Tab-separated table of C-alpha atoms and ligand atoms in Angstrom:
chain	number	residue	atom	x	y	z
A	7	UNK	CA	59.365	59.081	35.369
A	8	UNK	CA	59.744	57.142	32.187
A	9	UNK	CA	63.209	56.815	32.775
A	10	UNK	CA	62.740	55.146	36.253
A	11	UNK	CA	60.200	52.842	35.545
A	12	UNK	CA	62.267	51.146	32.810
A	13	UNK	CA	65.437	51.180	35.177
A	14	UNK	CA	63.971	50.049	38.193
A	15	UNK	CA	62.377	47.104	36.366
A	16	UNK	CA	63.233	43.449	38.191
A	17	UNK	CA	61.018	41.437	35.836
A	18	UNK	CA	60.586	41.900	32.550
A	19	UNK	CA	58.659	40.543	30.281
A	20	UNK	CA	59.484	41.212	26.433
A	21	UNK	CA	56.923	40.214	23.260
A	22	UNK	CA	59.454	39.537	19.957
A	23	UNK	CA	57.283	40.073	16.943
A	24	UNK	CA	57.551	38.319	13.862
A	25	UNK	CA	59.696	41.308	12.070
A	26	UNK	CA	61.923	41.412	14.445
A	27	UNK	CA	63.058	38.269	14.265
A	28	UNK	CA	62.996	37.324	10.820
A	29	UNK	CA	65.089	38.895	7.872
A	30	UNK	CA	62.808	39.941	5.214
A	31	UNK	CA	63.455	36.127	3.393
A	32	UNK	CA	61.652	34.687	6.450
A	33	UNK	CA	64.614	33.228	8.186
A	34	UNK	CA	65.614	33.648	11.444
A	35	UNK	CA	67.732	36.764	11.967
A	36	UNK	CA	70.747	35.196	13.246
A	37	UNK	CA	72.681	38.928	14.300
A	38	UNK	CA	69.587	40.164	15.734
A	39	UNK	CA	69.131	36.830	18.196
A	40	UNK	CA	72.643	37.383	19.171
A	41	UNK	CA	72.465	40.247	19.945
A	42	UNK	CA	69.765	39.849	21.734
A	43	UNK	CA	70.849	37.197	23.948
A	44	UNK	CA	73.730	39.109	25.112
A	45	UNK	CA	71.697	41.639	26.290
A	46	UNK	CA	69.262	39.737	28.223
A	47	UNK	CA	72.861	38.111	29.580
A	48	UNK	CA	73.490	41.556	30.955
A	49	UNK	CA	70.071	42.296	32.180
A	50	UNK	CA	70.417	38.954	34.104
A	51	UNK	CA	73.842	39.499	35.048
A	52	UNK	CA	72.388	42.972	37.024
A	53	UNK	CA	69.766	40.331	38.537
A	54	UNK	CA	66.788	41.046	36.361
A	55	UNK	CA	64.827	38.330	35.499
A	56	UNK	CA	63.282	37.726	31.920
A	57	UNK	CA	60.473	35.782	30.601
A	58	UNK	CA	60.319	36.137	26.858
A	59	UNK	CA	57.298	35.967	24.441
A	60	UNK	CA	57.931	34.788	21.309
A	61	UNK	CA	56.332	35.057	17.680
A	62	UNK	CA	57.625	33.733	14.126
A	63	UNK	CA	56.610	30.346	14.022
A	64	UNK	CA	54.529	30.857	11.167
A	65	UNK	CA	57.619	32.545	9.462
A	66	UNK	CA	60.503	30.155	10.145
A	67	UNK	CA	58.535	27.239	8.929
A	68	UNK	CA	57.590	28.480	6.030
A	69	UNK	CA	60.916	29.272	5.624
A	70	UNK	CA	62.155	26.171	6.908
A	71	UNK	CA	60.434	24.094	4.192
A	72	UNK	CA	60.654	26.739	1.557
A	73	UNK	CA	56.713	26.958	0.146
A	74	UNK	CA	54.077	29.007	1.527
A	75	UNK	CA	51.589	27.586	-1.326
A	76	UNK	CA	48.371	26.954	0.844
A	77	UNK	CA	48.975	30.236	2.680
A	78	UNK	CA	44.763	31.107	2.647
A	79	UNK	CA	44.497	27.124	4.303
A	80	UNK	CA	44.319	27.274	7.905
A	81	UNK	CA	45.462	23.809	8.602
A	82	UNK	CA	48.502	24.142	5.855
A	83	UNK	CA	49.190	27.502	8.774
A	84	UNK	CA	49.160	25.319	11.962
A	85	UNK	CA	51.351	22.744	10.176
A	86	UNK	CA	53.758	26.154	9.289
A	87	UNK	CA	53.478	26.758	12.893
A	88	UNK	CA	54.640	23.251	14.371
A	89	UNK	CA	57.554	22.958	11.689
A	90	UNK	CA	58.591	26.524	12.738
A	91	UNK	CA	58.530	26.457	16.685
A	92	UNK	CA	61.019	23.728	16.197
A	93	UNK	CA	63.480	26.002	14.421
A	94	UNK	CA	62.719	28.638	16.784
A	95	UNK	CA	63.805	26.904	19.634
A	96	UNK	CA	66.407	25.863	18.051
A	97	UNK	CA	67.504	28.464	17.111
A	98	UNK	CA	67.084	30.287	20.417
A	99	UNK	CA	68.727	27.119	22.280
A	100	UNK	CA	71.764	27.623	20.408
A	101	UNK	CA	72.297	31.120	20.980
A	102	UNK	CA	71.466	31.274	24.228
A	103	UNK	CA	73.558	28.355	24.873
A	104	UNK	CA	76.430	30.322	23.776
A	105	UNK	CA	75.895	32.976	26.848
A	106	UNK	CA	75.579	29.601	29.433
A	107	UNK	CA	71.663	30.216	29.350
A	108	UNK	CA	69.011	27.112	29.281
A	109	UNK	CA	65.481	28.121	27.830
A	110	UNK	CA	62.085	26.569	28.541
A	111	UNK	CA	59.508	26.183	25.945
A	112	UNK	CA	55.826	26.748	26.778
A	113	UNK	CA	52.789	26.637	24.744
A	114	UNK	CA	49.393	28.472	25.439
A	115	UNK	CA	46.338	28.819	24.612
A	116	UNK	CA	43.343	31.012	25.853
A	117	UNK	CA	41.509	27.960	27.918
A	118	UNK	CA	44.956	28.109	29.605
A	119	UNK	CA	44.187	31.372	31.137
A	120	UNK	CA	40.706	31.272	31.277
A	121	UNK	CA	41.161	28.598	34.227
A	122	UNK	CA	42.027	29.490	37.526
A	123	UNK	CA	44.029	25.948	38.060
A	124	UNK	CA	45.641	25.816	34.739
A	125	UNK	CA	46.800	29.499	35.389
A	126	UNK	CA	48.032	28.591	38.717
A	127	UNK	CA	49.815	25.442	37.207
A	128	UNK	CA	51.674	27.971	34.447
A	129	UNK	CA	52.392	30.604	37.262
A	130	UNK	CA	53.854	27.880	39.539
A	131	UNK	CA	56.183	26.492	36.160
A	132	UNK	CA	57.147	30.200	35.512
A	133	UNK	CA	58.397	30.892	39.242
A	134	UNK	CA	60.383	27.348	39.222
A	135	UNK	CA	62.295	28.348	35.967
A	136	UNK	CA	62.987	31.583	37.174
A	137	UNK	CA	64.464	30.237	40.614
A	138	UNK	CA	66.503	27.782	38.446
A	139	UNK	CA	67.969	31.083	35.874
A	140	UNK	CA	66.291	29.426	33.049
A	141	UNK	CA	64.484	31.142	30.516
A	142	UNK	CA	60.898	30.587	29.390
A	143	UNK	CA	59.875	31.540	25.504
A	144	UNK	CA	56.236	31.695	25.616
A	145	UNK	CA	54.129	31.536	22.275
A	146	UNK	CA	50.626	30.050	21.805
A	147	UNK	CA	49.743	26.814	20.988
A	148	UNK	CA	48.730	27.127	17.183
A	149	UNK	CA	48.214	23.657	16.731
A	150	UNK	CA	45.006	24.205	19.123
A	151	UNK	CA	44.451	27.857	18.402
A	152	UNK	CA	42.837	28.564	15.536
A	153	UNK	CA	41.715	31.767	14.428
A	154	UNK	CA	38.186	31.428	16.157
A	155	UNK	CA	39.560	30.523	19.703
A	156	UNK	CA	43.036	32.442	19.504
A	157	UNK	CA	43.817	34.499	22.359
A	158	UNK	CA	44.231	37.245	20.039
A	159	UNK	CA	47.511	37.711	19.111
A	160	UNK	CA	50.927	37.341	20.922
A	161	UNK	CA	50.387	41.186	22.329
A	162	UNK	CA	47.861	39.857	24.426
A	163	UNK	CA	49.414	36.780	25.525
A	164	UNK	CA	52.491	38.648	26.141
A	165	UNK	CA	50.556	40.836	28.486
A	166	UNK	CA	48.438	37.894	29.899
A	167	UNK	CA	51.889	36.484	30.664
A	168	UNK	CA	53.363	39.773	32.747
A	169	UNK	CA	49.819	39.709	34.924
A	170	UNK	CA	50.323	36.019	36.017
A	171	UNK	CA	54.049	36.137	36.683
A	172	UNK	CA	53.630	39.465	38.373
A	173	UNK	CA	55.983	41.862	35.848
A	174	UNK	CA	56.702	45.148	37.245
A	175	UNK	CA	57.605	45.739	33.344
A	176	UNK	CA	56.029	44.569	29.844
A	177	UNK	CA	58.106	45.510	26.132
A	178	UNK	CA	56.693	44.600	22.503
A	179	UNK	CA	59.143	44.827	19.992
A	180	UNK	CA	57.610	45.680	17.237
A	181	UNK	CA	57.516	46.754	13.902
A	182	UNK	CA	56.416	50.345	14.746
A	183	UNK	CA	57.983	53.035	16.244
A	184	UNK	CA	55.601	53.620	19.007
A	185	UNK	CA	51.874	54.845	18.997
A	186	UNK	CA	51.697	57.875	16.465
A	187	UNK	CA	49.291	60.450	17.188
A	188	UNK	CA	47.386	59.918	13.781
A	189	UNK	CA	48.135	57.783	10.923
A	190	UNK	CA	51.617	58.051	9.777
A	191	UNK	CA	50.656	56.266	6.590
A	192	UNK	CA	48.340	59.217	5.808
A	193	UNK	CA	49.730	61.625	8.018
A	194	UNK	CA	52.968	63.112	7.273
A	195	UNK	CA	52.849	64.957	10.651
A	196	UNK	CA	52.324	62.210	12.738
A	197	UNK	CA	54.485	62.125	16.074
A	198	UNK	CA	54.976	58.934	18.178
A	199	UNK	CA	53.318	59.706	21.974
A	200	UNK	CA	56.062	59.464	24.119
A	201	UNK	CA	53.755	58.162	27.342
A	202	UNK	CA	50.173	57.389	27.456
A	203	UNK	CA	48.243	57.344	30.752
A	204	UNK	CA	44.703	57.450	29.836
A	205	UNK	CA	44.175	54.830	26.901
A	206	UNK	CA	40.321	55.594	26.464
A	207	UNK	CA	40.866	58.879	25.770
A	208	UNK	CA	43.985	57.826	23.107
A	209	UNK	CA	41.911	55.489	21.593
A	210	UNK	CA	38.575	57.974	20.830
A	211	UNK	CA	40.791	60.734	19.727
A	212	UNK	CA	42.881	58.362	17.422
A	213	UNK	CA	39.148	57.079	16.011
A	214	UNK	CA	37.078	60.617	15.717
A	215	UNK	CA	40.331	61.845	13.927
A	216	UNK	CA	41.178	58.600	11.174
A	217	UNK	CA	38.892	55.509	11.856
A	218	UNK	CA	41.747	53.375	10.412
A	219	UNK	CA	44.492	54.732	12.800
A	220	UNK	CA	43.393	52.325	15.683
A	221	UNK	CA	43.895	49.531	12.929
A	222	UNK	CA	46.477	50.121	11.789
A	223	UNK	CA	50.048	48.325	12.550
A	224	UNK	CA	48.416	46.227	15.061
A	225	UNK	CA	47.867	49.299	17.223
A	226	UNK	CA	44.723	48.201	18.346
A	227	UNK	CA	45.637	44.775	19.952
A	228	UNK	CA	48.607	46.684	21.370
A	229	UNK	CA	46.256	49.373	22.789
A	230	UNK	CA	44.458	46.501	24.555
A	231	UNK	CA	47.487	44.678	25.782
A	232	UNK	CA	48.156	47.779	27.332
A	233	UNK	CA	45.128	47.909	29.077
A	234	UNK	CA	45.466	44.501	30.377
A	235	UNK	CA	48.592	45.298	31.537
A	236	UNK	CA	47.940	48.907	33.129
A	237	UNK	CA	44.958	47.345	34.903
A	238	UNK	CA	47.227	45.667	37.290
A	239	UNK	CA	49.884	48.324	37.642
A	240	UNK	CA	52.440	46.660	34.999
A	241	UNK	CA	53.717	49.644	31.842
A	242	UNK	CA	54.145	48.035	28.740
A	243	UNK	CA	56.613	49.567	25.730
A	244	UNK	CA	55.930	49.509	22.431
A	245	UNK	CA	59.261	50.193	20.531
A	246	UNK	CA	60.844	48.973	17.428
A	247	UNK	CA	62.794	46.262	17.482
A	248	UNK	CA	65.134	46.691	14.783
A	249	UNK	CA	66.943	49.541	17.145
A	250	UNK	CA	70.612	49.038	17.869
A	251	UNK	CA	70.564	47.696	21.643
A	252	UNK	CA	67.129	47.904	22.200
A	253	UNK	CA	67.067	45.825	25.465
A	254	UNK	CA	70.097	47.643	26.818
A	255	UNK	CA	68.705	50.968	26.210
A	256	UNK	CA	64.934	50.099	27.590
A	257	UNK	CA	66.912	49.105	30.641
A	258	UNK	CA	69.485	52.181	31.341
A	259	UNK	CA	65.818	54.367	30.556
A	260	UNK	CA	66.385	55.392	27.445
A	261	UNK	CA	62.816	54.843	25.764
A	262	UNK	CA	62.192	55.779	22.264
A	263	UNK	CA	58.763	54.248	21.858
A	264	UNK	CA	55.547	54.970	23.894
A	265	UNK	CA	55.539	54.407	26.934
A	266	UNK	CA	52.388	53.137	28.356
A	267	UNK	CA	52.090	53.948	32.815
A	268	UNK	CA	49.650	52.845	35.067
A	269	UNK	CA	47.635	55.875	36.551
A	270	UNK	CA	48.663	55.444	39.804
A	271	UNK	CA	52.612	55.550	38.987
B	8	LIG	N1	52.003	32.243	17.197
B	8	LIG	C1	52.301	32.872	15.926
B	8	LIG	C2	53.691	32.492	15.433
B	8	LIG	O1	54.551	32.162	16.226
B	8	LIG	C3	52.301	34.375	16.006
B	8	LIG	C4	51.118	35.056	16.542
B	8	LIG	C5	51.337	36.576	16.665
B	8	LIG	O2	52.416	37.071	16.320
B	8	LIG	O3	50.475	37.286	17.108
B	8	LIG	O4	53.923	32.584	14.247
């Protein structure tokens, strides 16, 4: 079942982390966006469609100006943030340019969804670029969002994203492997759950056995992106990244993550 729902997925929806597309200096991983492009070039040359979600703002423009000094300052962050989109997009622009692809850029923020027109207005901008082969990077607007209003993280608004386009298929490259049974920091047994169906269950076990294994790695907005997601019938992946032809695999059903599937599939 895994298998198919991954390789009968028409549109996708995938969430690029922060460590995935940075090098460990902050800059933007040039081989890793290159290779990337070229495989969303072959998921759209089988007709798939693909609406990306995009994080390391922050990152690039901290790299791009080379000082991180005021990192505690929130307003020192946003400023990160605006300097950074710009070298994301350009950075994404170029590549994609190479593979004959135009991108979109849109910024959100949690007002965005939270109205019915505004959501219409970002469905109806979605659909357009889509009929036109362009693709849309989504990230949220962290000029407006500070820490108080933020949707949450880009987990959520990656899975906000898949319920208003309609995604029969949501991926979050990640940092982590998957969802480990326990703690792998403190667990040396830990295994990575290869599907989850019921995610209340997951998430009481994971608490009653280690408190900090829902916290940790970001599991726990991941577990609730899932949620969202599941809700209206749309798995979501959580794999690492950093995997040699991640995209390629996903989409010939070769999942080494978890696997998160609607009940009713
Ligand atoms: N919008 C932030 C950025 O691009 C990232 C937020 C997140 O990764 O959750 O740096």
């Amino acid at each position: 079942m895994e298998a198919t729902i991954a390789r009968d997925a028409k549109k996708i929806v995938i969430k690029i982390g922060s460590s995935t597309l940075t090098s460990p200096d902050g800059s933007i991983d040039k081989g890793f966006l290159d290779s990337f492009a070229s495989q969303v070039k072959e998921l759209m040359d089988q007709g798939r469609k693909v609406i990306l979600v995009s994080s390391g703002a922050g990152a690039a423009g901290a790299n791009t100006i080379g000082k991180w000094s005021r990192k505690g300052d929130l307003h020192y962050k946003q400023a990160l943030c605006a300097i950074g989109q710009v070298e994301l997009m350009d950075s994404y622009r170029r590549t994609f340019d190479q593979y004959g692809i135009h991108i979109a850029q849109i910024l959100l923020t949690k007002e965005d969804f939270d109205s019915s027109q505004r959501t219409m207005n970002i469905r109806n901008t979605l659909f357009t670029l889509m009929d036109e082969g362009v693709i849309p990077i989504v990230n949220e607007n962290d000029t407006v969002s500070t820490d108080e209003i933020k949707i949450g993280d880009n987990d959520i608004l990656a899975a906000n994203t898949a319920v208003v386009w309609g995604a029969d298929l949501l991926v979050l490259l990640s940092r982590i492997e998957g969802i480990y049974d326990s703690n792998p920091s403190t667990h040396g047994d830990a295994h990575i759950i290869p599907m989850i169906e019921d995610i209340d269950s997951l998430e009481e076990k994971l608490s009653l056995a280690d408190p900090e294994s829902t916290k940790a790695g970001g599991i726990k907005t991941k577990l609730k992106a899932a949620k969202l997601a599941n809700k209206y019938g749309i798995p979501m992946i959580v794999v690492n990244g950093k995997i040699e032809n991640v995209i390629k695999r996903i989409a010939e059903g070769d999942i080494e993550g978890t696997l998160f599937a609607p009940h009713s599939k």
